[in-house]
Short mmCIF file of C-alpha atoms and ligand atoms in Angstrom, two decimals:
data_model
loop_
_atom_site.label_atom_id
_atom_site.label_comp_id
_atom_site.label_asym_id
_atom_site.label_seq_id
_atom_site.Cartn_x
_atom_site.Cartn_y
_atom_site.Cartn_z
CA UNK M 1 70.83 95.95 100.39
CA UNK M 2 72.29 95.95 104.07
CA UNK M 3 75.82 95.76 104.16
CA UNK M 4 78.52 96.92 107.04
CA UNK M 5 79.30 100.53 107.20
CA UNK M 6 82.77 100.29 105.10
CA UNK M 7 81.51 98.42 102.25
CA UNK M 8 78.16 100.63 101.99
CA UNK M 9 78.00 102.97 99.11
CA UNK M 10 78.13 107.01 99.48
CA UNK M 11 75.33 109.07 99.33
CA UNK M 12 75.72 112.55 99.55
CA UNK M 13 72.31 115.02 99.62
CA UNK M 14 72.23 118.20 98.62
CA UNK M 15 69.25 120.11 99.72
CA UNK M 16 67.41 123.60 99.03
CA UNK M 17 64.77 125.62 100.00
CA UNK M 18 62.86 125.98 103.00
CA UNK M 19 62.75 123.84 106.34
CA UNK M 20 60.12 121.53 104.98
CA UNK M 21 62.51 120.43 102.51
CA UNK M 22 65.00 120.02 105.60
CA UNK M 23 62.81 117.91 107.23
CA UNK M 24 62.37 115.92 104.04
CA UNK M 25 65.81 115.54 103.37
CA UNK M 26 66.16 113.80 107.37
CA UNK M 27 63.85 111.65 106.22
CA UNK M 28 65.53 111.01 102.87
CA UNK M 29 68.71 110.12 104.92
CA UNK M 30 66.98 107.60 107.17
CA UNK M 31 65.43 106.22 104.44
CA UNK M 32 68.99 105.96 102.18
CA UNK M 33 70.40 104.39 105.64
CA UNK M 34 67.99 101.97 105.89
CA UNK M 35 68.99 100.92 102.55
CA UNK M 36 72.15 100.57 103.66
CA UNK M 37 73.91 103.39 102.20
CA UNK M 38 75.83 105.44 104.25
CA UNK M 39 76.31 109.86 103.96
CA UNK M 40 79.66 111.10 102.69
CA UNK M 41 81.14 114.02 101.36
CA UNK M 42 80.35 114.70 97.71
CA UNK M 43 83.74 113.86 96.10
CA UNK M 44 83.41 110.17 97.13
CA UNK M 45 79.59 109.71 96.46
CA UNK M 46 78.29 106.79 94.68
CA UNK M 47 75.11 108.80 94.88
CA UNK M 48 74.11 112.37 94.40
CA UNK M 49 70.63 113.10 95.63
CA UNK M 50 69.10 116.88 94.78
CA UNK M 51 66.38 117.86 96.95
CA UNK M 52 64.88 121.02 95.20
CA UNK M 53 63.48 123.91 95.31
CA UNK M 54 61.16 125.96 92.86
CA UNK M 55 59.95 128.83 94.99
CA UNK M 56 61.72 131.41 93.00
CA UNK M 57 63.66 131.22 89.88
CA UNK M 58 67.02 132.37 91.30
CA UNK M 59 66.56 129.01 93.35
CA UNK M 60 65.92 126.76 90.57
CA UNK M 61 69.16 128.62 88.64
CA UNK M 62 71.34 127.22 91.88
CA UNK M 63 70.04 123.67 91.50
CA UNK M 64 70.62 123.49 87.68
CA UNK M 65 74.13 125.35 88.42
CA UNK M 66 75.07 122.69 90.74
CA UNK M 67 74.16 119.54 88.51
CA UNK M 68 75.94 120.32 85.70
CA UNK M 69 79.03 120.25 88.28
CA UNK M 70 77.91 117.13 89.74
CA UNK M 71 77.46 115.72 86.09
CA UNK M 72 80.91 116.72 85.28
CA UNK M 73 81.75 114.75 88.64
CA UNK M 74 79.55 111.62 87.36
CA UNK M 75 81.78 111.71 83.61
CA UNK M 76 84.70 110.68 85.67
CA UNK M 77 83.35 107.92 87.77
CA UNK M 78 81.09 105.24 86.07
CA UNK M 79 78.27 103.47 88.14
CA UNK M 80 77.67 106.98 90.00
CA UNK M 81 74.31 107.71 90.31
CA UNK M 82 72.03 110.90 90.11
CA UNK M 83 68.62 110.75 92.17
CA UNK M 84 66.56 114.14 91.17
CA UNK M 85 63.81 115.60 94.01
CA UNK M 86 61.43 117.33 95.81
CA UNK M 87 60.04 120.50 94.37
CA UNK M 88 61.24 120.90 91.10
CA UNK M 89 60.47 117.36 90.10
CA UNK M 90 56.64 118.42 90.41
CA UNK M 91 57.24 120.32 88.00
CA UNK M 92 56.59 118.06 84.10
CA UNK M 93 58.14 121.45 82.05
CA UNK M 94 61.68 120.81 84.64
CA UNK M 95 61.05 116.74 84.01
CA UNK M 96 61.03 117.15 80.54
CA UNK M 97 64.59 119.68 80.80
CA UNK M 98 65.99 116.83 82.48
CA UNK M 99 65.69 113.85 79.90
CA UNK M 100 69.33 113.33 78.80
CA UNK M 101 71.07 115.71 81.34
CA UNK M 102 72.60 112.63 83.39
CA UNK M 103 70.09 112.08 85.87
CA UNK M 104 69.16 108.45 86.49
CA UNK M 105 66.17 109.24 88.76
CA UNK M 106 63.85 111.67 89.05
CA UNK M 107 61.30 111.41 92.05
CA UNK M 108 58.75 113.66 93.66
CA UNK M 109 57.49 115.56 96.78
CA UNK M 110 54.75 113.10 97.13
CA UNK M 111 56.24 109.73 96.88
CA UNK M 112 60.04 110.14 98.38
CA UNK M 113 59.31 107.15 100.45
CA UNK M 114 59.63 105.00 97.53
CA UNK M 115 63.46 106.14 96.50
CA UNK M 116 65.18 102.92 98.02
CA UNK M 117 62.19 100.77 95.49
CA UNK M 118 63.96 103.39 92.60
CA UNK M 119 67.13 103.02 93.07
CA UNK M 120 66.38 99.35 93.29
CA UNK M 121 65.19 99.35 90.31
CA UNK M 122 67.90 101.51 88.81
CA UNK M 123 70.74 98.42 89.93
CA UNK M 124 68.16 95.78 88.09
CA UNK M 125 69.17 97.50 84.86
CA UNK M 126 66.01 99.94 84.41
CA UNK M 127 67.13 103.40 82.48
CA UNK M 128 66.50 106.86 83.16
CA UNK M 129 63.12 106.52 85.63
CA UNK M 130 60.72 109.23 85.83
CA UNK M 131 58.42 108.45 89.06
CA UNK M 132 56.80 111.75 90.37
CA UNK M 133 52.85 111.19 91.67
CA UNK M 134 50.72 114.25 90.81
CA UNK M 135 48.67 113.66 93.53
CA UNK M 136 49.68 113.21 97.08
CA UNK M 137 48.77 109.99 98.81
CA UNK M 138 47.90 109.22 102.57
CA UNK M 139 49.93 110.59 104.88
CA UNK M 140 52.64 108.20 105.76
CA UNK M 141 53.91 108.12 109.55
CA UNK M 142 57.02 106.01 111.04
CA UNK M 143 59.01 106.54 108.11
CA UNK M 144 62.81 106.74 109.10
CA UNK M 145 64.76 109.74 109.40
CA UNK M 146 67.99 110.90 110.26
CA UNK M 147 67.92 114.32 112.60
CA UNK M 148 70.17 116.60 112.21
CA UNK M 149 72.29 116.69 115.43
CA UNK M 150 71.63 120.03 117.36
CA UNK M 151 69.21 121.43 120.24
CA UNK M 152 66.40 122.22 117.86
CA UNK M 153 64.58 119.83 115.56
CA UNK M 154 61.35 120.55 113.35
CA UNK M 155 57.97 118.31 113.38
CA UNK M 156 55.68 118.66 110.46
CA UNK M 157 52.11 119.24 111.59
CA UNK M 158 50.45 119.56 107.98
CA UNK M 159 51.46 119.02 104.35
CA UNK M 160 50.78 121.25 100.86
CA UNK M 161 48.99 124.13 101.01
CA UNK M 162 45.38 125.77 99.74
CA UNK M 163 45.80 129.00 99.80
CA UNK M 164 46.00 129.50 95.93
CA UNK M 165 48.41 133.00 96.02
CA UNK M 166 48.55 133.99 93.04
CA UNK M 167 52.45 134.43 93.06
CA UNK M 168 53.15 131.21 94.41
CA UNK M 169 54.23 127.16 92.81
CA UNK M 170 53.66 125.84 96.56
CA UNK M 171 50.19 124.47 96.45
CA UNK M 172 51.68 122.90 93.42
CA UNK M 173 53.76 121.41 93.96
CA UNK M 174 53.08 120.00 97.50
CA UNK M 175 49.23 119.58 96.93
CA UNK M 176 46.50 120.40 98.90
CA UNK M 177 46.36 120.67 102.50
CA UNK M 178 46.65 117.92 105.07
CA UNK M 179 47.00 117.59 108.82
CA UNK M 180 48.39 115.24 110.80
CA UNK M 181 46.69 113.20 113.33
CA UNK M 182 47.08 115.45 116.47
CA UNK M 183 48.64 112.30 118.36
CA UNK M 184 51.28 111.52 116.19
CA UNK M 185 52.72 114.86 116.41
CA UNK M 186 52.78 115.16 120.27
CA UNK M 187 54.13 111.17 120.02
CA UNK M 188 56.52 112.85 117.58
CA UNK M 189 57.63 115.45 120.01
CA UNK M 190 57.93 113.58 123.29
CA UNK M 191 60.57 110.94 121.57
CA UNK M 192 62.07 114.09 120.06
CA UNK M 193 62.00 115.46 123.96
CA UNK M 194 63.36 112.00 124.92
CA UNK M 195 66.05 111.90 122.64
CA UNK M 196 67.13 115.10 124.15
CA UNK M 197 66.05 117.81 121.92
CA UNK M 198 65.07 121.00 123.83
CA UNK M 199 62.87 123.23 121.08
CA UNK M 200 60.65 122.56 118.43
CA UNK M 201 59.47 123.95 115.42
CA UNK M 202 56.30 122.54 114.33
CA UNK M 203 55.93 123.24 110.54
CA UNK M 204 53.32 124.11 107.65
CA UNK M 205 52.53 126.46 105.03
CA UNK M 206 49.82 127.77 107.03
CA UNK M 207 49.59 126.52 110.18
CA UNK M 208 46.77 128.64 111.42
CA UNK M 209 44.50 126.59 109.62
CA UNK M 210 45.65 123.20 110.99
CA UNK M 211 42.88 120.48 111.80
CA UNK M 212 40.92 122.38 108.84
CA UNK M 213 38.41 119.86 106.66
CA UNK M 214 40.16 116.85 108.77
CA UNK M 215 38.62 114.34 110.91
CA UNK M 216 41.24 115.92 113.12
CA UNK M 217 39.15 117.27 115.95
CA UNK M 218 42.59 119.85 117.44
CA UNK M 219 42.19 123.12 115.98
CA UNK M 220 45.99 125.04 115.65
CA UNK M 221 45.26 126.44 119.02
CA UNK M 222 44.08 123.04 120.33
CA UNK M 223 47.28 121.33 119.37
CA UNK M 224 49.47 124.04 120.73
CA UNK M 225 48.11 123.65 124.10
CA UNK M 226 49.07 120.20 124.19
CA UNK M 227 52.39 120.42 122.59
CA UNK M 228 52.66 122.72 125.63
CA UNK M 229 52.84 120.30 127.78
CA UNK M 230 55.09 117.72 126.42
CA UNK M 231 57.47 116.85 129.14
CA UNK M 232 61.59 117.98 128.87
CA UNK M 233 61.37 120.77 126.19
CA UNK M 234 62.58 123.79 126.94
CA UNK M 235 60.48 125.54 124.16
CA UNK M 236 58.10 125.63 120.91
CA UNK M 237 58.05 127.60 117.51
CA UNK M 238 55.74 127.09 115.36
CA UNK M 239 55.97 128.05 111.17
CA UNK M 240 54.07 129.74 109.37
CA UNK M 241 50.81 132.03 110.25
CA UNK M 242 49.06 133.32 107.90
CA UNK M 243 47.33 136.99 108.83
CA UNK M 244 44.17 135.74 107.82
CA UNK M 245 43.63 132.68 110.01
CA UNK M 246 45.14 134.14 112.96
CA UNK M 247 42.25 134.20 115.64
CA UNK M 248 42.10 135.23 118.74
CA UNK M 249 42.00 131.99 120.41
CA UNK M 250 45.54 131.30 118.76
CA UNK M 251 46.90 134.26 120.13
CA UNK M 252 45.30 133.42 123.68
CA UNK M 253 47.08 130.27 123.44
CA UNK M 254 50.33 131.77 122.32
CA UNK M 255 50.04 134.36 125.42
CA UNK M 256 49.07 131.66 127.94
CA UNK M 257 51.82 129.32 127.19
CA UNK M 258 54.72 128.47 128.95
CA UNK M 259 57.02 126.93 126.23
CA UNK M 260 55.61 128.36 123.63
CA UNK M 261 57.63 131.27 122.00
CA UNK M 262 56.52 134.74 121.92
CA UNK M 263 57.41 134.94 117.92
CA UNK M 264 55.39 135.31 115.32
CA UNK M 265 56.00 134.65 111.51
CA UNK M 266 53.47 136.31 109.94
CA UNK M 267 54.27 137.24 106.40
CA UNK M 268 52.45 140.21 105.14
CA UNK M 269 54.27 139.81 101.64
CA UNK M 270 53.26 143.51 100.47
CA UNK M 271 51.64 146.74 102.19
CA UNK M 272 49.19 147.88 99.40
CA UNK M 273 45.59 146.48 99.24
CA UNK M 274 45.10 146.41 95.51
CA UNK M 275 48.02 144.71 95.71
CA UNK M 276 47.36 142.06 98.52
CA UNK M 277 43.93 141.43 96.60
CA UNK M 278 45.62 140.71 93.23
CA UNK M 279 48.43 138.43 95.12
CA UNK M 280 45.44 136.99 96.57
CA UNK M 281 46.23 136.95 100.14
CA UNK M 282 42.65 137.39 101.67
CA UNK M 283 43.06 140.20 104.07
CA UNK M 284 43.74 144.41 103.53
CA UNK M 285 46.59 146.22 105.32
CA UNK M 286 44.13 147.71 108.10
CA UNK M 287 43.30 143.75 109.19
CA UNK M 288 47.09 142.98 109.16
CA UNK M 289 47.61 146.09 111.48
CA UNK M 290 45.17 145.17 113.78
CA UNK M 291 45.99 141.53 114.18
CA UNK M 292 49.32 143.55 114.75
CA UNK M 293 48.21 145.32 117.50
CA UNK M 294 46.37 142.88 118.84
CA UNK M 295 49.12 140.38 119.12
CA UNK M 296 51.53 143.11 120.58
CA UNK M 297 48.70 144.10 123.34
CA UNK M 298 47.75 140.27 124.33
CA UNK M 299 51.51 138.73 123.63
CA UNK M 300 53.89 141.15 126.18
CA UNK M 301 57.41 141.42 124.21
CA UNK M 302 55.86 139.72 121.07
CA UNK M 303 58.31 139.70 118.37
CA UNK M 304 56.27 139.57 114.66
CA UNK M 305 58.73 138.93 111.84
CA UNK M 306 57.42 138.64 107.92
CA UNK M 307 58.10 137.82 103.98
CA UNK M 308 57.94 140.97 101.98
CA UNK M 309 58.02 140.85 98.02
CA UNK M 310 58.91 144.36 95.54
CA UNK M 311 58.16 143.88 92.11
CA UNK M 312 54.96 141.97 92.30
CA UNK M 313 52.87 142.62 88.74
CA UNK M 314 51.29 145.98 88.38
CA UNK M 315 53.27 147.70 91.76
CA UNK M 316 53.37 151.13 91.41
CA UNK M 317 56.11 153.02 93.58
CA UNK M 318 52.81 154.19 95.53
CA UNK M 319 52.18 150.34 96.10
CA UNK M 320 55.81 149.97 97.31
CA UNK M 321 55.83 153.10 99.04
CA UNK M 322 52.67 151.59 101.11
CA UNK M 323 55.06 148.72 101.63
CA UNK M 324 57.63 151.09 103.43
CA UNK M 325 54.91 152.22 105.14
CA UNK M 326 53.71 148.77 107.12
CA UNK M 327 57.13 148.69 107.53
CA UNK M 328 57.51 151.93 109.77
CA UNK M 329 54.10 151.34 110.95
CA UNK M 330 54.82 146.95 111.98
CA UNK M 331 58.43 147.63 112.86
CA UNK M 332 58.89 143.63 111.79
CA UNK M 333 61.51 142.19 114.43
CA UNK M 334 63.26 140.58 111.53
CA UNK M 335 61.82 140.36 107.76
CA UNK M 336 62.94 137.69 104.50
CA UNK M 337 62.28 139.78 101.52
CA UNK M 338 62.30 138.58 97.92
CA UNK M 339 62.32 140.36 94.43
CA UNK M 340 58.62 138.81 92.41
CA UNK M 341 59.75 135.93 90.18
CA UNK M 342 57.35 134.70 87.80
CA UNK M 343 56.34 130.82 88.20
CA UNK M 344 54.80 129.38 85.50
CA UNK M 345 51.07 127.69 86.25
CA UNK M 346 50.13 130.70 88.38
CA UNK M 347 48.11 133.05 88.17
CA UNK M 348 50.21 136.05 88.19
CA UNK M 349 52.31 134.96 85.54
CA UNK M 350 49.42 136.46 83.11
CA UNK M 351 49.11 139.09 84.30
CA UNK M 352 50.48 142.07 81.82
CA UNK M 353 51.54 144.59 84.00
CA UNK M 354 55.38 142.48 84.91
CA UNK M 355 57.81 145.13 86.83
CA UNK M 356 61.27 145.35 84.98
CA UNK M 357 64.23 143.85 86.79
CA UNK M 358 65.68 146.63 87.63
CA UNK M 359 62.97 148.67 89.40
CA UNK M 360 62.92 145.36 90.92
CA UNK M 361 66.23 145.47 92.43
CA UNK M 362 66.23 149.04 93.24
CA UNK M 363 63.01 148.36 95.28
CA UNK M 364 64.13 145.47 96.74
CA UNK M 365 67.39 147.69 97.92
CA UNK M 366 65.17 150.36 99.30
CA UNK M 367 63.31 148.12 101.20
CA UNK M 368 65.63 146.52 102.72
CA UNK M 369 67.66 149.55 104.01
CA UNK M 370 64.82 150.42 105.41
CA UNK M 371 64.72 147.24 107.13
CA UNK M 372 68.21 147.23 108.23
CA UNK M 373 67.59 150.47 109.45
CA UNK M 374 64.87 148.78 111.82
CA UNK M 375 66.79 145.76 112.78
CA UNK M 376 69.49 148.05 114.20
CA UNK M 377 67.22 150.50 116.09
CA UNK M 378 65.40 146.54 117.86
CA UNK M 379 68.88 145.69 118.29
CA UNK M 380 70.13 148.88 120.07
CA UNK M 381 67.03 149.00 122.28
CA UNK M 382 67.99 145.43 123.48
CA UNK M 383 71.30 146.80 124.84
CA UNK M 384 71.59 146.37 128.94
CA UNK M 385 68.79 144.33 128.89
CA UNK M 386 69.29 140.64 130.51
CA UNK M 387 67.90 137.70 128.15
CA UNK M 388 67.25 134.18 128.54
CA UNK M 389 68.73 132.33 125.63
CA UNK M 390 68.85 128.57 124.68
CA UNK M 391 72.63 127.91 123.64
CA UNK M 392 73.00 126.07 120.44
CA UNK M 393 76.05 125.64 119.50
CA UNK M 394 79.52 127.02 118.37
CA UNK M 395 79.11 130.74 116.53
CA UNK M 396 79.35 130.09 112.44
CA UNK M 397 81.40 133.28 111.79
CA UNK M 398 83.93 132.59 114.95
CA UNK M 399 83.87 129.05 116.33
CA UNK M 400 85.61 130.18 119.64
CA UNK M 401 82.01 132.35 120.29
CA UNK M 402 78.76 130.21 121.23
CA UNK M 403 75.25 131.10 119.98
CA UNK M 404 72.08 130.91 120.84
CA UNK M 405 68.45 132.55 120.44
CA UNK M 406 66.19 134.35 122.96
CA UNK M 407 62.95 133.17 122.65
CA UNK M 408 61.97 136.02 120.27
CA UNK M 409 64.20 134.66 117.53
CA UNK M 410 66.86 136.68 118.25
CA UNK M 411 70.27 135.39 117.95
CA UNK M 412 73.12 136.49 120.25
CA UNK M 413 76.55 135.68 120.16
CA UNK M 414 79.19 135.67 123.46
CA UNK M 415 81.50 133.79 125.22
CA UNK M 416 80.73 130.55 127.13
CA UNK M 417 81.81 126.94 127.41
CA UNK M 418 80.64 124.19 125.15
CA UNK M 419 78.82 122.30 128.26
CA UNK M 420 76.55 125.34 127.82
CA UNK M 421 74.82 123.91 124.66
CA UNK M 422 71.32 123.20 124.88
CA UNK M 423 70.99 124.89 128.12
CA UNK M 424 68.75 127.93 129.12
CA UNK M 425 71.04 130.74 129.97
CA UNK M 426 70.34 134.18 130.87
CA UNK M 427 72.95 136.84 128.65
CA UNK M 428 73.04 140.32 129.42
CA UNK M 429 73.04 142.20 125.96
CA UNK M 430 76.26 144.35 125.16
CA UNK M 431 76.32 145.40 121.85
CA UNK M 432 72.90 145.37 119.02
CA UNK M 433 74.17 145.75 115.97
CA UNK M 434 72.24 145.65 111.85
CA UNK M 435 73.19 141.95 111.62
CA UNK M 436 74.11 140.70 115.14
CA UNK M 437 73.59 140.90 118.60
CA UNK M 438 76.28 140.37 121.31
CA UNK M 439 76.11 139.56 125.03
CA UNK M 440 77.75 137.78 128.10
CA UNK M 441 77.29 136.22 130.62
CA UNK M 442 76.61 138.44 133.95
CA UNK M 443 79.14 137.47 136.70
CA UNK M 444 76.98 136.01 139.41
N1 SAM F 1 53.41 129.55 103.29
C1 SAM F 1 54.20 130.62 103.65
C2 SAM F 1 53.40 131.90 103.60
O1 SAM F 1 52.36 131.96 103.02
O2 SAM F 1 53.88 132.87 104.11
C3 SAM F 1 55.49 130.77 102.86
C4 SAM F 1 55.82 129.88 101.74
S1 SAM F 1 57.07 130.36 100.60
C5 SAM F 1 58.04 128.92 100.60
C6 SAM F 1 58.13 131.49 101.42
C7 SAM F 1 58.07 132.87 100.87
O3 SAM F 1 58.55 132.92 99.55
C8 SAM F 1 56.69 133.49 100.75
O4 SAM F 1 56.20 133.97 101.97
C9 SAM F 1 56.90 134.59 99.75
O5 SAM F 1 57.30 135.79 100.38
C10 SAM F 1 58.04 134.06 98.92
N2 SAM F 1 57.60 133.71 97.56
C11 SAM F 1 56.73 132.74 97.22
N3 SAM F 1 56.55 132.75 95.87
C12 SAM F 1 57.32 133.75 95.38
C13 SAM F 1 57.55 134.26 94.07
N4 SAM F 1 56.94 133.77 93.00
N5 SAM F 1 58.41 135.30 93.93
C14 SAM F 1 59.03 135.83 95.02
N6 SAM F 1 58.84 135.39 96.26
C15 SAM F 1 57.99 134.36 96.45
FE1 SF4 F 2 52.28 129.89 98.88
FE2 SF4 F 2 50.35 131.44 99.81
FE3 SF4 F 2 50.33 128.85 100.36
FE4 SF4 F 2 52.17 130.41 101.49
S1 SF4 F 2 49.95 130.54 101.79
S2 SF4 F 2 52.51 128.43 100.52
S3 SF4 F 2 52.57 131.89 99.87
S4 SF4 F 2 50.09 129.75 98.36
#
């Protein structure tokens, strides 16, 4: 189907979860463009396309909230069309909930390429089609993709996950872990560098272990060098380390570079051993310290932010209080934390010992005043201090403000022109607050 832009039909995407499922969705788009549909808002979509997520329950409650609005939307205009993805759809238990709820396709993380073949077969007169692969196939290069427009853009550098925590659906539903050849990423990057982005995030579950079981002959470290040098960016993230798989080499690499960022995502998910060896993380809260230290000691300025979860089965408030603990001990620069939610098909979801809701919440308050608490001391200590930061774009909470990010992940908010977008710009740093961080620009 390729038809001009006015006569194309609608499709709007609606995507959740984490930045691998934004990357998936750009590629979605390119591949829905290709087709010849074009993106509009949801009221005048012809189709609705759900790119989930299952990491927690509270996320899978959004998606379900949201289709029974879109449904609602579908009841008053026939022909509209309901594409069901990514996460979720791995899931047969969520397939099986969605037989006779209005969706027309339902297609998973492994085989997105073949929506525009679906929804082909959808117009031929095929009903409801279930199409998710259990397994994942070759990785598939060159597909299209439509970027989001901005400064930054992400590159995935490995697929799925093996890692086998015993809270987590991931390695479920994304399969076991691949790499990517080493040169199409740095191809990747240099037509991402071309086309005028200016930072990258290169993206995994566990990127530490990049290259791992592969033909791939780049180790993590290996491919960071070279990304290094990839003409016309301004700088590189990468996302996410895992404590245990953090060698020293990597954190040579991360020193030594000149692009590459001196942050660190390195969740430690929970500060008690017993509980680290029953989430099944493969490393004790002494290793995660030292890595900590070492980092901070080899990296000057090193920012280290983390995932935290309260509630996990059997965590006594000694467990959690060890959790406050790393937190005093780390002082994370900025941490994502997350109540446990049970996921069916993992381990942890037999074990007895489940945590009440509400100890739950009132942990997962504690914690993160604590955190806060943190934040705003970082934030204070940045005050005076003269920052380079790369501009992207127009503040969310007041458009007349720009925004941008130092290269520890910080973001800081102050007054500029637009032209200053995607540029490298040093900020002098007025105000740190809990949530924000304000600067301007010194007068010359
Ligand atoms: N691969 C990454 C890692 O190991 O750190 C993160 C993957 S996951 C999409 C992002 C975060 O969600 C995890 O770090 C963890 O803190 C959280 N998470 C995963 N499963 C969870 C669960 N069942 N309940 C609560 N939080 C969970
Ligand atoms: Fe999930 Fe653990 Fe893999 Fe991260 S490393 S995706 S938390 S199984």
């Amino acid at each position: 189907m390729h038809q001009s832009d006015s006569s194309a039909p609608g499709f709007h995407l609606l995507t959740y979860g984490c930045q691998m499922n934004s990357r998936d969705s750009e590629i979605i788009s390119g591949l829905l463009t290709q087709a010849g549909y074009k993106a509009v808002p949801l009221a005048e979509a012809q189709l609705v396309v759900f790119n989930t997520c299952s990491v927690r329950h509270s996320a899978e409650n959004k998606v379900y909230g949201k289709l029974g609005e879109v449904n609602k939307l579908k009841r008053g205009k026939p022909g509209m069309m309901i594409a069901f993805g990514g996460c979720m759809a791995q899931i047969p238990e969520v397939v099986q909930k969605l037989k006779g709820k209005g969706v027309d396709i339902v297609f998973g993380t492994h085989n997105l390429h073949q929506l525009p073949l679906l929804l082909e077969r959808l117009q031929a007169g095929e009903k409801q089609i279930l199409e998710v692969w259990d397994q994942h196939g070759e990785i598939i290069e060159d597909l299209p993709s439509t970027r989001r427009e901005g400064v930054s853009a992400f590159v995935n550098i490995m697929y799925g996950c093996n890692n086998f925590c015993s809270y987590c659906i991931v390695p479920y539903t994304r399969g076991r872990e691949r790499s990517r050849n080493g040169r199409d990423i740095i191809r990747e990057m240099e037509e991402l560098a071309a086309a005028g982005f200016k930072e990258i995030t290169l993206l995994g579950q566990n990127v530490n272990s990049y290259g791992r079981g592969a033909s791939e002959i780049l180790d993590f470290a290996g491919l960071l060098q070279q990304a290094d040098r990839v003409p016309g960016l301004e700088r590189i993230r990468f996302m996410t380390s895992h404590p245990k798989d953090m060698s020293d080499a990597l954190i040579d690499t991360i020193a030594a570079g000149e692009k590459l960022c001196e942050h660190i995502h390195v969740p430690l998910q929970a500060g008690s051993n017993s509980i680290l060896k029953r989430m099944n993380r493969g490393y004790t809260r002494e290793h995660y310290l030292e890595l900590v230290d070492k980092m901070r000691e080899r990296i000057p300025g090193a920012a280290i932010s983390s995932d935290l979860i309260v509630g996990f089965p059997g965590e006594s408030e000694a467990d959690f209080q060890d959790t406050l603990d790393m937190l005093e001990r780390v002082r994370f620069d900025a941490a994502f934390t997350f109540m446990y939610s049970v996921r069916t098909g993992t381990r942890a979801e037999s074990f007895a010992d489940q945590i009440e809701l509400s100890v739950k919440q009132e942990r997962l308050m504690r914690l993160n005043q604590k955190q806060y608490g943190i934040a705003l001391e970082i934030n204070r200590a940045l005050e005076g201090q003269t920052l380079e930061i790369l501009v992207d774009g127009p503040s969310k909470t007041n458009p007349d403000r720009l925004t941008g990010r130092t290269r520890t992940n910080h973001i800081v908010i102050f007054s500029g022109t637009k032209d200053l977008i995607g540029k490298p710009i040093n900020v002098k740093i007025t105000a740190g607050k809990t949530f924000s961080i304000f600067g301007e620009i010194p007068v010359e």
